[in-house]
Short mmCIF file of C-alpha atoms and ligand atoms in Angstrom, two decimals:
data_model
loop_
_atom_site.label_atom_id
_atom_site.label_comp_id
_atom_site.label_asym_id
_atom_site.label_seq_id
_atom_site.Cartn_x
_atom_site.Cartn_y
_atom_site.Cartn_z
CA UNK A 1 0.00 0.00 0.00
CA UNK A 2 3.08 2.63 0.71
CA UNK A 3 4.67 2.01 -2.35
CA UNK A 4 1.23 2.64 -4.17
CA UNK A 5 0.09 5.55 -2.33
CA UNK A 6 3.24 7.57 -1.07
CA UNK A 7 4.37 8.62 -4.62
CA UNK A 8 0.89 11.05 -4.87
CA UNK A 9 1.26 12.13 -1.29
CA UNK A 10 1.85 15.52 -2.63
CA UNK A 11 -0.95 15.66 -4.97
CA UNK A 12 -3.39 14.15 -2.46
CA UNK A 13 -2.84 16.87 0.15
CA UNK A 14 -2.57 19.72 -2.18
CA UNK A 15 -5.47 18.29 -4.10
CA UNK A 16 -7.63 18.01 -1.40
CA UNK A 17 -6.26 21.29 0.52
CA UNK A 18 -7.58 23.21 -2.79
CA UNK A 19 -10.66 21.46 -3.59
CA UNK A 20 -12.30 21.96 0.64
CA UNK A 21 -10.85 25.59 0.25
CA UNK A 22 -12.91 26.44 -2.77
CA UNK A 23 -15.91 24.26 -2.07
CA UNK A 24 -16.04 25.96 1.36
CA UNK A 25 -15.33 29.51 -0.11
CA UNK A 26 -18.25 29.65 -2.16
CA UNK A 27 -20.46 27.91 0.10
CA UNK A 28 -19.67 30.85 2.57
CA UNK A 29 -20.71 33.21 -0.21
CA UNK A 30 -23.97 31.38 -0.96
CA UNK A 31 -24.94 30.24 2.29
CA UNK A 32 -22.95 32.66 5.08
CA UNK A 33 -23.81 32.12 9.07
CA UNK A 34 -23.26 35.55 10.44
CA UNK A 35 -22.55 38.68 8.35
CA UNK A 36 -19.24 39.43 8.32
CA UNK A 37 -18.44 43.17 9.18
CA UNK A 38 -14.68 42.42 8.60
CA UNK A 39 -14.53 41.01 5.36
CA UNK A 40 -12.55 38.83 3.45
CA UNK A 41 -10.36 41.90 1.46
CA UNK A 42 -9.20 42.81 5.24
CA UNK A 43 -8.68 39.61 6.77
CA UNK A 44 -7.56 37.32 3.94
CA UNK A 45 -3.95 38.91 3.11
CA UNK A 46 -2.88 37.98 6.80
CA UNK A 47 -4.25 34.75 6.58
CA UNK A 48 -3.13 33.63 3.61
CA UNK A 49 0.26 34.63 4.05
CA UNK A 50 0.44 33.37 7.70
CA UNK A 51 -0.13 30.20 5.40
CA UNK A 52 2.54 30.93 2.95
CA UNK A 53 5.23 30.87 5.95
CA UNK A 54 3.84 27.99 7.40
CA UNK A 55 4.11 25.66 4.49
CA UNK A 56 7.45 27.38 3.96
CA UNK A 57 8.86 26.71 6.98
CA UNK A 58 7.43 23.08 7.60
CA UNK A 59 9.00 22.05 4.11
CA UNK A 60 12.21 23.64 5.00
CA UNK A 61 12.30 21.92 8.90
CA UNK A 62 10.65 18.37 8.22
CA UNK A 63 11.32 17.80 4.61
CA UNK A 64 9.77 13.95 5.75
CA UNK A 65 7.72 15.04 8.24
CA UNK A 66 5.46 12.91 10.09
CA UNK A 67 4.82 10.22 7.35
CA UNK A 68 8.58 9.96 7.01
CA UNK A 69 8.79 9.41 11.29
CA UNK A 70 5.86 6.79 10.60
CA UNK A 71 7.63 4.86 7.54
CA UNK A 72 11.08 4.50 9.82
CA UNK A 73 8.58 3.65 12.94
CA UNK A 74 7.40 0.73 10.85
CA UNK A 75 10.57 -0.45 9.34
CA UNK A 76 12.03 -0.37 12.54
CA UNK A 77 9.16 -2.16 14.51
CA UNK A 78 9.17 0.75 16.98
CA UNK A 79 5.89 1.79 18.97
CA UNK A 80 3.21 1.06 20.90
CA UNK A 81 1.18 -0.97 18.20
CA UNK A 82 3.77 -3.12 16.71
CA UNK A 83 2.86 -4.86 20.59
CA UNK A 84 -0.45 -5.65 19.92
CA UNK A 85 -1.24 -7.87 17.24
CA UNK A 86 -4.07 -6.05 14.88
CA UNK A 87 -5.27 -6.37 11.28
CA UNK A 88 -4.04 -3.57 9.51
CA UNK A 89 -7.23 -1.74 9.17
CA UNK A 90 -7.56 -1.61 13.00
CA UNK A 91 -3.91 -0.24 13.53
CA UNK A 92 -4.86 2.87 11.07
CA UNK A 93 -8.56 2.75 12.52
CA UNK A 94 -6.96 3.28 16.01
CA UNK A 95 -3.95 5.49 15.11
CA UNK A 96 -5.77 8.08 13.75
CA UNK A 97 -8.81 8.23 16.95
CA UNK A 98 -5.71 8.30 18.93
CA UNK A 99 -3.92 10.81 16.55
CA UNK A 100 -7.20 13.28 16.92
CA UNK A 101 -7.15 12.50 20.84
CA UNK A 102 -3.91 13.76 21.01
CA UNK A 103 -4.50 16.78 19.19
CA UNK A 104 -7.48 17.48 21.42
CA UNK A 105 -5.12 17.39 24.74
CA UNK A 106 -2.59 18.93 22.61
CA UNK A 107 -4.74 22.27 22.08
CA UNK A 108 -6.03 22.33 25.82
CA UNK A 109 -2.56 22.44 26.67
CA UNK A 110 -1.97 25.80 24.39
CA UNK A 111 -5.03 27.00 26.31
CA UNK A 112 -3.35 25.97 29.76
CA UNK A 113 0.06 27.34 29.33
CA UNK A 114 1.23 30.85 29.32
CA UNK A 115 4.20 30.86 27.11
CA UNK A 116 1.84 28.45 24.54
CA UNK A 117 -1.08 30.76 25.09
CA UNK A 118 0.92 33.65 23.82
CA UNK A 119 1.75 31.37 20.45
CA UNK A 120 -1.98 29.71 19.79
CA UNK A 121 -3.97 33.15 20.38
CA UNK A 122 -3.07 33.95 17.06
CA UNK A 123 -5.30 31.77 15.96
CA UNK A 124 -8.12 33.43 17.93
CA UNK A 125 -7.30 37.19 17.26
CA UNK A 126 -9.06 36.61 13.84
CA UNK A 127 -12.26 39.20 13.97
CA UNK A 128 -14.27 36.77 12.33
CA UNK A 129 -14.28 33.16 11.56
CA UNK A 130 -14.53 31.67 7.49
CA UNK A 131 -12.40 28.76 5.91
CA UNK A 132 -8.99 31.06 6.07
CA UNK A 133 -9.23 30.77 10.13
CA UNK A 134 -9.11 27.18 9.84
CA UNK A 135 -5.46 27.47 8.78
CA UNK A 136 -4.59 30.32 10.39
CA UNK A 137 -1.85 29.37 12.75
CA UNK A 138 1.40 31.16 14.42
CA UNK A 139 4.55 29.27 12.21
CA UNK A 140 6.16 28.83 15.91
CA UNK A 141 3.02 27.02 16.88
CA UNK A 142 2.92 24.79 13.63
CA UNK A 143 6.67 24.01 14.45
CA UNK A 144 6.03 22.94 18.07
CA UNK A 145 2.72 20.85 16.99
CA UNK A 146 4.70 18.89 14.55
CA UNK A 147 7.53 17.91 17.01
CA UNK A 148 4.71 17.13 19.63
CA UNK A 149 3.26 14.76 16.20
CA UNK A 150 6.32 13.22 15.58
CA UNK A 151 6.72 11.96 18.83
CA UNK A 152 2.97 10.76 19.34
CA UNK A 153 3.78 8.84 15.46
CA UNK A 154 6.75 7.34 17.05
CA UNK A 155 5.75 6.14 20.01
CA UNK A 156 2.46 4.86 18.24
CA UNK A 157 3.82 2.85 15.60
CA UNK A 158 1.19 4.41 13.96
CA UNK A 159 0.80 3.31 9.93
CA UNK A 160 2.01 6.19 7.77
CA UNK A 161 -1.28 5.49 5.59
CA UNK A 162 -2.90 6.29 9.10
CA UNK A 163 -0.61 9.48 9.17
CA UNK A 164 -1.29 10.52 6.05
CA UNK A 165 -5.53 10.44 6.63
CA UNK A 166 -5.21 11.97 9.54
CA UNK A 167 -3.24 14.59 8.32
CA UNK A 168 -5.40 15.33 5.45
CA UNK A 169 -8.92 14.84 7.48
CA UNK A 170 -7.51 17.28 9.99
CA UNK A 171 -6.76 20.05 7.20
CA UNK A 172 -9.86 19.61 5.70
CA UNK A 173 -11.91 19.33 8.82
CA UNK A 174 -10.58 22.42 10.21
CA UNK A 175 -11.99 24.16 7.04
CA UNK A 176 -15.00 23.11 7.15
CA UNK A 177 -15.82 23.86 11.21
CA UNK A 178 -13.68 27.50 11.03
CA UNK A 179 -16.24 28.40 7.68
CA UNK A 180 -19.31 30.57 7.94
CA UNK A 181 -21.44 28.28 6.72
CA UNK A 182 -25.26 27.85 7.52
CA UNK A 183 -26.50 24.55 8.10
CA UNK A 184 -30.01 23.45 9.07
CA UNK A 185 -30.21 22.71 12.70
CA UNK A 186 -31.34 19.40 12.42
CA UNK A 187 -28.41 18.11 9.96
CA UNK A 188 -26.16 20.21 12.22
CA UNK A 189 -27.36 18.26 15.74
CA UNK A 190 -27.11 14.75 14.28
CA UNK A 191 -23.53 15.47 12.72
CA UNK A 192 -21.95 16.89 15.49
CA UNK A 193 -22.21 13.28 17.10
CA UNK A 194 -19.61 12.33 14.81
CA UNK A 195 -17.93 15.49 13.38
CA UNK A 196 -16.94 18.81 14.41
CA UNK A 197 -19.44 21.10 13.38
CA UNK A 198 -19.03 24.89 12.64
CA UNK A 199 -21.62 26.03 15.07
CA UNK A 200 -19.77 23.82 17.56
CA UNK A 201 -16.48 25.28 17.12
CA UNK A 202 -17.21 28.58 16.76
CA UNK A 203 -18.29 28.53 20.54
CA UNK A 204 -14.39 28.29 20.87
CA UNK A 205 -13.85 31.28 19.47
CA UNK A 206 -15.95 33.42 21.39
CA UNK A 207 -14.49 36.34 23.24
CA UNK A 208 -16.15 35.09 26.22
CA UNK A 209 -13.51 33.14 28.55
CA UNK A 210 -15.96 30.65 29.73
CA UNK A 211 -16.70 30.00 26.11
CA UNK A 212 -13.43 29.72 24.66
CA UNK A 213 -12.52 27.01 27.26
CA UNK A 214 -14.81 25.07 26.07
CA UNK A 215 -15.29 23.10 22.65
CA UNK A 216 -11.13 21.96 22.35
CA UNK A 217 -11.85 18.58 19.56
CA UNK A 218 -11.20 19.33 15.92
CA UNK A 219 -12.37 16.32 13.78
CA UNK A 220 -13.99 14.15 16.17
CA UNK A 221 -16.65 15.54 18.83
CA UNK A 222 -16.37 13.32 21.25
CA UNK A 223 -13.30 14.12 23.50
CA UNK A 224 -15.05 17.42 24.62
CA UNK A 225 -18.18 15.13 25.37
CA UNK A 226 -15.88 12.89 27.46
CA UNK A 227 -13.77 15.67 29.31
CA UNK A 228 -16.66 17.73 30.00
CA UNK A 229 -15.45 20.73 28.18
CA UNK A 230 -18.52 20.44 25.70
CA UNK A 231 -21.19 23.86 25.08
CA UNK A 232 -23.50 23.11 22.88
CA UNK A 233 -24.20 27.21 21.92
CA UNK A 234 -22.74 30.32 22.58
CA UNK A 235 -24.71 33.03 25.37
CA UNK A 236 -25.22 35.78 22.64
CA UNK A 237 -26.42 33.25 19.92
CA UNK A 238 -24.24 32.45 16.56
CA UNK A 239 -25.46 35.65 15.17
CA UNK A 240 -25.13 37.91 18.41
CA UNK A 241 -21.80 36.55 19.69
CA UNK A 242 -18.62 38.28 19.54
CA UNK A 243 -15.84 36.51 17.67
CA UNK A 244 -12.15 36.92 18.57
CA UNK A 245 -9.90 37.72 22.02
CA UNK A 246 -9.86 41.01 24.17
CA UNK A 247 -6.84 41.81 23.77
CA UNK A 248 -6.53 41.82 19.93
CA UNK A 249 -9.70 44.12 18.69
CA UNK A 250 -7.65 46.55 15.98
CA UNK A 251 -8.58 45.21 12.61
CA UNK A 252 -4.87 46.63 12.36
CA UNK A 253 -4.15 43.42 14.13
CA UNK A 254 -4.80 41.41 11.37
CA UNK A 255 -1.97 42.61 8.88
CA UNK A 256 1.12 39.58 8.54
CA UNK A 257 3.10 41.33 10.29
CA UNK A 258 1.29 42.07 13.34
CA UNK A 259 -0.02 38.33 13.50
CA UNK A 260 3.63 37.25 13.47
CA UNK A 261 4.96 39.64 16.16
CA UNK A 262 1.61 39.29 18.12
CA UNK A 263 3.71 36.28 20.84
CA UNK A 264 5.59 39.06 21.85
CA UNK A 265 3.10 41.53 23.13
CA UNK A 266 2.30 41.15 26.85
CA UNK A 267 -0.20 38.57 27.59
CA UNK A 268 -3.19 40.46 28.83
CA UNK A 269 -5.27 37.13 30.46
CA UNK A 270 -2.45 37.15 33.02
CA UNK A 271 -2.84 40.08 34.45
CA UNK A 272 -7.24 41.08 33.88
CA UNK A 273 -8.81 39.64 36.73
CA UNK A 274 -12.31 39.31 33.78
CA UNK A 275 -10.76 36.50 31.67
CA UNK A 276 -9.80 33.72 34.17
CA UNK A 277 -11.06 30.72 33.69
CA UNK A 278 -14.95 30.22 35.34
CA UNK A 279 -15.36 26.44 34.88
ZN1 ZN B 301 -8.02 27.36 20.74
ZN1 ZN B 302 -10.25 27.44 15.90
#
């Protein structure tokens, strides 16, 4: 299967990078949540080229990255699974629930810690949430998540086909549940017992603390369900709510520039008694 599949790895990711981008993109223009008072000509430079470092950077740091880590893991026999014996299926079945559980503790802890806090609020300064938020993240903080990925491959054993899905489901994913898309209330209740709705995750980016602590999973639903960090809604409603962090409300805050330099600036949740944690 490596030898069939690894050769298009490229194409597969851009491929489907590109084709959830658009798809989502126009849905948001046919089909928006919340209007947008910050629109896309303001907010989409930043994002975009917050994207452009990223995938810059990654290339040039982990030119094998965490499919590479995966294909030595299972030459070498390394890992928890290469204990247990499994069909196949089931190893890349459970590598990549473990993969997303990982993620999930991965991004409380970015919540929990000061000096991480500083790197991940980038994320949440955006003014608004739409597909580009979905990949909008610090190049510091992409750095840091893929050593913390390389050593959960590593000491899963996990399959780099399992890698490579959960890599790919995870881009896409976070697309889809950082767009401003409206679905009906009844398709969006019965999928959010599987998947990581937008109304579900956008309760994460609310500017209220409560709120943000809550609603950590990115593909699967369940971990916040399990660790009791799950709000169904926001207070204010989807369309009332206010999107975004206290301490970065200057749409000037949105240029590349800013967004990069924005881990340096004080950390205001430190020191305002309003934004501790209430839960
Ligand atoms: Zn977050
Ligand atoms: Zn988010």
């Amino acid at each position: 299967m490596n030898e069939l599949l690894f050769p298009h790895e490229p194409t597969i990711r851009l491929g489907v990078f590109a084709g959830i981008f658009a798809v989502m993109a126009l849905w948001e223009l046919a089909a928006p949540r919340r209007h947008q008072k910050i629109g896309r000509l303001t907010r989409w430079p930043g994002n975009l080229g917050v994207v452009a470092v990223d995938t810059i950077l990654v290339r040039l740091l982990f030119p094998t990255a965490a499919v590479g880590v995966a294909l030595l893991a299972e030459a070498r026999g390394w890992g928890l699974l290469a204990l247990v014996p499994a069909p196949d299926w089931l190893a890349v079945l459970a590598s990549v629930v473990l993969l997303d559980l990982a993620i999930y503790l991965q991004h409380r802890l970015f919540h929990a810690v000061p000096m991480f806090w500083r790197l991940h609020r980038m994320h949440h300064a955006d003014l608004e949430l739409d597909v580009t938020s979905g990949i909008r993240f610090h190049p510091v903080e992409i750095v840091l998540s893929m050593v913390i990925k390389l050593g959960v491959v590593a000491a899963l054993g996990a399959p780099a086909v399992a890698v490579l899905v959960f890599e790919v489901l995870l881009n896409a994913s976070s697309m889809f549940n950082h767009s401003n898309v409206r679905l009906p209330q009844s398709l969006d209740r019965v999928l959010r017992w599987v998947l990581v709705t937008p109304d579900m995750h956008r309760v994460h980016h609310s500017i209220v603390r409560r709120e943000t602590d809550s609603n950590f999973g990115f593909n699967l639903p369940w971990w916040d369900r399990l660790f009791a960090t799950y709000r169904a809604q926001p207070e204010a409603g989807h369309l009332g709510m206010t999107i975004g962090i206290p301490q970065f409300r200057d749409p000037g805050e949105l240029r590349l520039d800013r967004m990069l330099l924005q881990p340096l600036r004080a950390d205001d949740r430190a020191t305002s008694d309003d934004h501790k944690p209430t839960n």
